[in-house]
PDB file of C-alpha atoms and ligand atoms in Angstrom:
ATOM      1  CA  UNK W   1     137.167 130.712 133.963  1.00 84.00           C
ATOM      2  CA  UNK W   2     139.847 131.592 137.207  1.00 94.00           C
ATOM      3  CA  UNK W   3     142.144 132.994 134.533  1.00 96.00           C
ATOM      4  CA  UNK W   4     139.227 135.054 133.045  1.00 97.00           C
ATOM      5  CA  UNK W   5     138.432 136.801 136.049  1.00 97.00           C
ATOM      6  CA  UNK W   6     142.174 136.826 137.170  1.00 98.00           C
ATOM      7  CA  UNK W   7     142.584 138.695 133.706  1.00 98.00           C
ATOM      8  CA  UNK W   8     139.778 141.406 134.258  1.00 98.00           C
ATOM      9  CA  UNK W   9     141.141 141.861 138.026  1.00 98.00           C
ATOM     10  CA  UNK W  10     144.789 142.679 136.405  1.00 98.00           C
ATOM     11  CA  UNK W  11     143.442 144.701 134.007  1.00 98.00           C
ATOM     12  CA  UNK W  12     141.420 146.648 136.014  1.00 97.00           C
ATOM     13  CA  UNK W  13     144.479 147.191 138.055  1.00 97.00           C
ATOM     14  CA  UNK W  14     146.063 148.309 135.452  1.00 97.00           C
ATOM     15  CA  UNK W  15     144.271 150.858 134.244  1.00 96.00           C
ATOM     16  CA  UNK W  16     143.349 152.059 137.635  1.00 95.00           C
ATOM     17  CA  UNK W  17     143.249 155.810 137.479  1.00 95.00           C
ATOM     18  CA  UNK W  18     142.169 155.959 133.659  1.00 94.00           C
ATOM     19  CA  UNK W  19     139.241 157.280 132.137  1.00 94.00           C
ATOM     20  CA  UNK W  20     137.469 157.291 128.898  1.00 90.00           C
ATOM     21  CA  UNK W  21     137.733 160.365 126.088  1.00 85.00           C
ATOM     22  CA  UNK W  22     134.440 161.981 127.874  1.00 85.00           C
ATOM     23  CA  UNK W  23     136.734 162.084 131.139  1.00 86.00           C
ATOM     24  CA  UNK W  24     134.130 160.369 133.444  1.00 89.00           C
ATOM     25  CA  UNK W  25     134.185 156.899 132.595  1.00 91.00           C
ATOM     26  CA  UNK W  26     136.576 154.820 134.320  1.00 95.00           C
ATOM     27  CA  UNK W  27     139.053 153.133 131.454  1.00 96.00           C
ATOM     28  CA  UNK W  28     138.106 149.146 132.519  1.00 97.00           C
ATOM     29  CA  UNK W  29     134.884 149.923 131.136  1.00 97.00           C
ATOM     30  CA  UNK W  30     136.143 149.728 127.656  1.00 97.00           C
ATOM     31  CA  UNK W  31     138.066 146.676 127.743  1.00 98.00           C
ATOM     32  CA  UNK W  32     134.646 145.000 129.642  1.00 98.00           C
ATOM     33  CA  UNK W  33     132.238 146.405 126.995  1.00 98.00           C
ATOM     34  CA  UNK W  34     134.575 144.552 124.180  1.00 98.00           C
ATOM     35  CA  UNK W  35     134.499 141.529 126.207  1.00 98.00           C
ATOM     36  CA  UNK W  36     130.860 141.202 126.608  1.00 98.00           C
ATOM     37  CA  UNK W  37     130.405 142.227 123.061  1.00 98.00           C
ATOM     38  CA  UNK W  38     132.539 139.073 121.986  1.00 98.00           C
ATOM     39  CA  UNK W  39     130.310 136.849 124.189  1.00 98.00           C
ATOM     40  CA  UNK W  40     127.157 138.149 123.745  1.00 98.00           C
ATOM     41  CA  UNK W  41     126.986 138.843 120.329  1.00 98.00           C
ATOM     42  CA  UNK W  42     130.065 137.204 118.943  1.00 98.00           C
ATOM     43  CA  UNK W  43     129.047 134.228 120.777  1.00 98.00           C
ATOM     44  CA  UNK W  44     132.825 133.803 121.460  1.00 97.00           C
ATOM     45  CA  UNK W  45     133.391 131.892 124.341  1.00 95.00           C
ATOM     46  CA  UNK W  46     137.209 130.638 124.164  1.00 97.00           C
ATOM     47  CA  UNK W  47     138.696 131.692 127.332  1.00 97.00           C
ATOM     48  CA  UNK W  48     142.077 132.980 125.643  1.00 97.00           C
ATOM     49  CA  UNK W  49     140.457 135.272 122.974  1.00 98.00           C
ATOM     50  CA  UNK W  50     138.522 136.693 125.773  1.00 98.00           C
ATOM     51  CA  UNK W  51     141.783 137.041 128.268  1.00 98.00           C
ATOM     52  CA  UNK W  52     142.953 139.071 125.163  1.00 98.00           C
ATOM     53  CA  UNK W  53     139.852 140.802 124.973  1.00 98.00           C
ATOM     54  CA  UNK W  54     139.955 142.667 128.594  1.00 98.00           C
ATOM     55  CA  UNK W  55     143.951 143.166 128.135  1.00 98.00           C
ATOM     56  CA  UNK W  56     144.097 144.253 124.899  1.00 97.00           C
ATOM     57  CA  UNK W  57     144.737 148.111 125.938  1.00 96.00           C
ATOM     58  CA  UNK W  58     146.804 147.078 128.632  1.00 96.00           C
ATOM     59  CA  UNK W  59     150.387 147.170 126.756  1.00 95.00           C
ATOM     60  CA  UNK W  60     149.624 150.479 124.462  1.00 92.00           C
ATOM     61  CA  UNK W  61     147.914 152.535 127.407  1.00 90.00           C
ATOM     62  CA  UNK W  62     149.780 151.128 130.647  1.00 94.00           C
ATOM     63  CA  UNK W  63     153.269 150.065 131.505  1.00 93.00           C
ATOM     64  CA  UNK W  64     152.737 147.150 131.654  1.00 95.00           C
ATOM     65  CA  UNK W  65     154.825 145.175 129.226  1.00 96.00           C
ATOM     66  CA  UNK W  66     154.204 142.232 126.672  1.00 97.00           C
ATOM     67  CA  UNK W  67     156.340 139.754 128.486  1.00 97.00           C
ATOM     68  CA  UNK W  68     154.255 140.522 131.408  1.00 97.00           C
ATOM     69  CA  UNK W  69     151.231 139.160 130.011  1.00 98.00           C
ATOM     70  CA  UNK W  70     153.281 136.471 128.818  1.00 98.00           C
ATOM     71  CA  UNK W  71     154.421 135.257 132.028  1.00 98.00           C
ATOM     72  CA  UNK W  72     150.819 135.404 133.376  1.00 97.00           C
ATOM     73  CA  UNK W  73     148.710 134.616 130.941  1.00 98.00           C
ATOM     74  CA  UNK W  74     150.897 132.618 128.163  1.00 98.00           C
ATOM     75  CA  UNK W  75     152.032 132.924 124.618  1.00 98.00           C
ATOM     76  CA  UNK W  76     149.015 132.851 122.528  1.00 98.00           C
ATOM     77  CA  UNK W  77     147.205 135.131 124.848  1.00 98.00           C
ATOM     78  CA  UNK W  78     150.139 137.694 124.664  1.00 98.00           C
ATOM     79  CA  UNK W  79     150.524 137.101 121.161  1.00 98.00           C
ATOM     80  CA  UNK W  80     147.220 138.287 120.062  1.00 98.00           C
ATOM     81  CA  UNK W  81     147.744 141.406 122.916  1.00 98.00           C
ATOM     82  CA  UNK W  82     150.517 142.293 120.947  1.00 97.00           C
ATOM     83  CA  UNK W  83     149.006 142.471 117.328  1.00 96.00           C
ATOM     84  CA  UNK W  84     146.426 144.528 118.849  1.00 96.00           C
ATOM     85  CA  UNK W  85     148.913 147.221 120.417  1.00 94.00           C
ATOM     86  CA  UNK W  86     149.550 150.193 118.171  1.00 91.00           C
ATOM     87  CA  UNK W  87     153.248 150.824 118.241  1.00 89.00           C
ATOM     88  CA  UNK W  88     153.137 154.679 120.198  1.00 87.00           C
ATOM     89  CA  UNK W  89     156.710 155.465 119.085  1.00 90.00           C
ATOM     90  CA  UNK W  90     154.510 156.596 115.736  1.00 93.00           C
ATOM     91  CA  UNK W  91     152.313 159.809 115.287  1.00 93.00           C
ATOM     92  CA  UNK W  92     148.552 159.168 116.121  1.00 91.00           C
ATOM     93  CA  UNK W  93     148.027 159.598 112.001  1.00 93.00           C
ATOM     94  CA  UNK W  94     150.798 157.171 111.449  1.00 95.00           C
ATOM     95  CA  UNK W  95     149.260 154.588 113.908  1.00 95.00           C
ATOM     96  CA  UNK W  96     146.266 154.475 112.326  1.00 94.00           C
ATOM     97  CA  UNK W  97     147.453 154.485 109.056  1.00 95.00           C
ATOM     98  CA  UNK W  98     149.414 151.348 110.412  1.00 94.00           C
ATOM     99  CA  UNK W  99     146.028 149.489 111.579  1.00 94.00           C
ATOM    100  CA  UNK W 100     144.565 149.772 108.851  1.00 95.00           C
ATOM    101  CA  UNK W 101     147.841 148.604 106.860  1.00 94.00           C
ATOM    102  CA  UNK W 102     148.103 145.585 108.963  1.00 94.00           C
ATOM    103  CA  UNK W 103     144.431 144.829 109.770  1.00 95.00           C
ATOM    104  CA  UNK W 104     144.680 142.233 107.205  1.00 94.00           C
ATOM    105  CA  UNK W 105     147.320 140.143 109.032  1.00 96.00           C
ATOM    106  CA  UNK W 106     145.769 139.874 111.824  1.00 97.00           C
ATOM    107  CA  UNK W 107     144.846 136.482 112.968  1.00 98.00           C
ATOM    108  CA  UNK W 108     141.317 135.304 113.630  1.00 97.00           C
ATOM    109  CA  UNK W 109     141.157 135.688 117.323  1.00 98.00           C
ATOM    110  CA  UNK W 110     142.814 139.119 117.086  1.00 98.00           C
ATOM    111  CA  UNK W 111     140.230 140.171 113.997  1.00 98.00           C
ATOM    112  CA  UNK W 112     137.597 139.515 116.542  1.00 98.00           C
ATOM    113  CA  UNK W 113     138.897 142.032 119.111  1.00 98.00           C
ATOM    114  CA  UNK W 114     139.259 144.790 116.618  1.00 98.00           C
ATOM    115  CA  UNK W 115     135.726 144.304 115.388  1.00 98.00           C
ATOM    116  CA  UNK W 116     134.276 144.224 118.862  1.00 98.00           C
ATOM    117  CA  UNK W 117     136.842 147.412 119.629  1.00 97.00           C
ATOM    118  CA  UNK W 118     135.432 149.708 116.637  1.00 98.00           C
ATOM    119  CA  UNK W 119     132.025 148.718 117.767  1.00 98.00           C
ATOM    120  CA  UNK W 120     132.665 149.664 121.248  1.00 97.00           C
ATOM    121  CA  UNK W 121     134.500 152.864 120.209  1.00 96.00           C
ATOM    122  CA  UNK W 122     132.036 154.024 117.492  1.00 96.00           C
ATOM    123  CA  UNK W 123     129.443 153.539 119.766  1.00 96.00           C
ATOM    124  CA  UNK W 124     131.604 155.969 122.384  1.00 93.00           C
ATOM    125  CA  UNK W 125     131.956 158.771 119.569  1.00 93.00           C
ATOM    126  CA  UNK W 126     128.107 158.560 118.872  1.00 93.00           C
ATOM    127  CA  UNK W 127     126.262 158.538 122.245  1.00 92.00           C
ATOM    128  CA  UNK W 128     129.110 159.888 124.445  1.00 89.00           C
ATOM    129  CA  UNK W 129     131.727 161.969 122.287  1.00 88.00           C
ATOM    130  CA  UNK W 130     134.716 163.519 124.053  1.00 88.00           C
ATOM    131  CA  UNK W 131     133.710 166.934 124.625  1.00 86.00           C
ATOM    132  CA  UNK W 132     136.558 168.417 122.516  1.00 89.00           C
ATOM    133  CA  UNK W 133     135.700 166.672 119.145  1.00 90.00           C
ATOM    134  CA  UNK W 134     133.678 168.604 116.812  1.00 91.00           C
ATOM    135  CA  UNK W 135     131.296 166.656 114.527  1.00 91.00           C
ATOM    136  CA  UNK W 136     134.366 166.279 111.915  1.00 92.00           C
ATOM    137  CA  UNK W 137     136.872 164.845 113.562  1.00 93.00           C
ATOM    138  CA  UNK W 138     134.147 162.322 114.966  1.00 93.00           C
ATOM    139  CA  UNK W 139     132.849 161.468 111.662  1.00 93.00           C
ATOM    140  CA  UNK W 140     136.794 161.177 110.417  1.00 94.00           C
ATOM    141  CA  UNK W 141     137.092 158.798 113.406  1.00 94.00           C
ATOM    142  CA  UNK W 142     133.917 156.617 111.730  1.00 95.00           C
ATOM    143  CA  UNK W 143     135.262 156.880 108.479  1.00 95.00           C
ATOM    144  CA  UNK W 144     138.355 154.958 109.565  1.00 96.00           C
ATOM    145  CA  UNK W 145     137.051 152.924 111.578  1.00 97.00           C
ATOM    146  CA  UNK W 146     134.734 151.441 109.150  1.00 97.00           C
ATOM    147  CA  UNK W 147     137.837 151.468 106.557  1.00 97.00           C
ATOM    148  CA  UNK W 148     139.379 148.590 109.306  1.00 97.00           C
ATOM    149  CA  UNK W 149     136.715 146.438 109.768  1.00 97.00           C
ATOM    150  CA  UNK W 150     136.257 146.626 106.140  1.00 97.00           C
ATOM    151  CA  UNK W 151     139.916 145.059 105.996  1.00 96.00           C
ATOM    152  CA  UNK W 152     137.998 141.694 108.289  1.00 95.00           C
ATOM    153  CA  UNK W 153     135.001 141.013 107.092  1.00 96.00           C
ATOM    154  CA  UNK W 154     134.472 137.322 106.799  1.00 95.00           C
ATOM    155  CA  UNK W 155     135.506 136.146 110.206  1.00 92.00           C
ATOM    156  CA  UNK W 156     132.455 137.114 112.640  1.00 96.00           C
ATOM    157  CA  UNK W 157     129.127 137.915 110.917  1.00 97.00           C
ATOM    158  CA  UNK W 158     127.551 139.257 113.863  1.00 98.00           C
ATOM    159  CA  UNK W 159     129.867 141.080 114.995  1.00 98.00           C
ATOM    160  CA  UNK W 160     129.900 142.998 111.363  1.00 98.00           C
ATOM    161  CA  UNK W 161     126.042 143.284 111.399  1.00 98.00           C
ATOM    162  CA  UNK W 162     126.608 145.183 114.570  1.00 98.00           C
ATOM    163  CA  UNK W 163     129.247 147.083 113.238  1.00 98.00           C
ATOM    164  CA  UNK W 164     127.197 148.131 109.917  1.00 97.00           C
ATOM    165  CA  UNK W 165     123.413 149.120 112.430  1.00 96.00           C
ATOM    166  CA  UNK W 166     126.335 151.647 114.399  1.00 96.00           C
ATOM    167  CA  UNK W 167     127.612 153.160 111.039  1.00 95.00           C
ATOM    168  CA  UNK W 168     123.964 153.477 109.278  1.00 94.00           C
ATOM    169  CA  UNK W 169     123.023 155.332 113.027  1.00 92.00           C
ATOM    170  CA  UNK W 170     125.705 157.833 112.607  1.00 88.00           C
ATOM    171  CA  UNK W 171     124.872 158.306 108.792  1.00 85.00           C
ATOM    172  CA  UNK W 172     121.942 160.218 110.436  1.00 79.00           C
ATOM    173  CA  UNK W 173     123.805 162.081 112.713  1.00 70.00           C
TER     174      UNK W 173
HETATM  175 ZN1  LIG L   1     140.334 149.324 122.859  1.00 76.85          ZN
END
């Protein structure tokens, strides 16, 4: 529990100064939205999965670095940060070409977080799209996004049937 809250203090830290796509929401929102997904309806409740959780943005979108969170927070929690960070040295079509490659590998705790992440972000590009995307490059966005989670069924039925209500709502969009 300490480590929990220590996490969501140093990521909130960290991504002091961010905001969301829409430009008004304040970036720890995100990373606390996929945490309380995991808990509440992925009735996760293992304290490293959901240190990983609330940092899982923290390496890609910050400088803070994976040996970092490995000093603070351990191995296995920095281990599952890591298969979650998109490598940025690739185009934005390469890196999610590259997710959806390796979505497959990930490991259980790690699946969880992605689900819980396209949930969280599908949810963003439904009810509060950035105000530059036009209603193609959101549904593109959806489109791949379901392609992932497609890649992980099987490890957290909730979190899928969650998934699958958000992608039926934007079929009527
Ligand atoms: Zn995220």
């Amino acid at each position: 529990m300490k480590k929990v809250i220590d996490a969501i203090l140093f990521a909130a830290e960290s991504h002091a100064g961010q905001f969301r796509k829409d430009g008004i929401t304040p970036y720890i929102n995100h990373p606390l939205e996929v945490m309380h997904l995991l808990i509440h309806t992925g009735e996760i409740n293992d304290p490293e999965i959901l240190i990983a959780a609330v940092l899982h943005d923290v390496v890609e979108d910050t400088n803070i670095t994976i040996q970092e969170i490995t000093d603070r927070f351990g191995e296995k929690v920095a281990k599952i940060v890591l298969e979650l960070t998109d490598d940025k040295s690739l185009t934005k079509e390469e890196r999610k070409m590259q997710q959806l490659i390796s979505a497959i590998q990930l490991s259980e705790s790690a699946k969880h977080i992605r689900i819980s992440d396209k949930i969280c972000n599908v949810y963003d590009i439904l009810y509060a799209p950035p105000g530059d995307w036009g209603l193609e490059r959101r549904k593109d966005y959806i489109v791949w996004a379901n392609a992932v989670v497609g890649k992980i069924r099987g490890s957290n039925e909730k979190l899928e049937i969650r998934f699958d209500e958000l992608i039926i709502e934007g079929n009527n969009f």
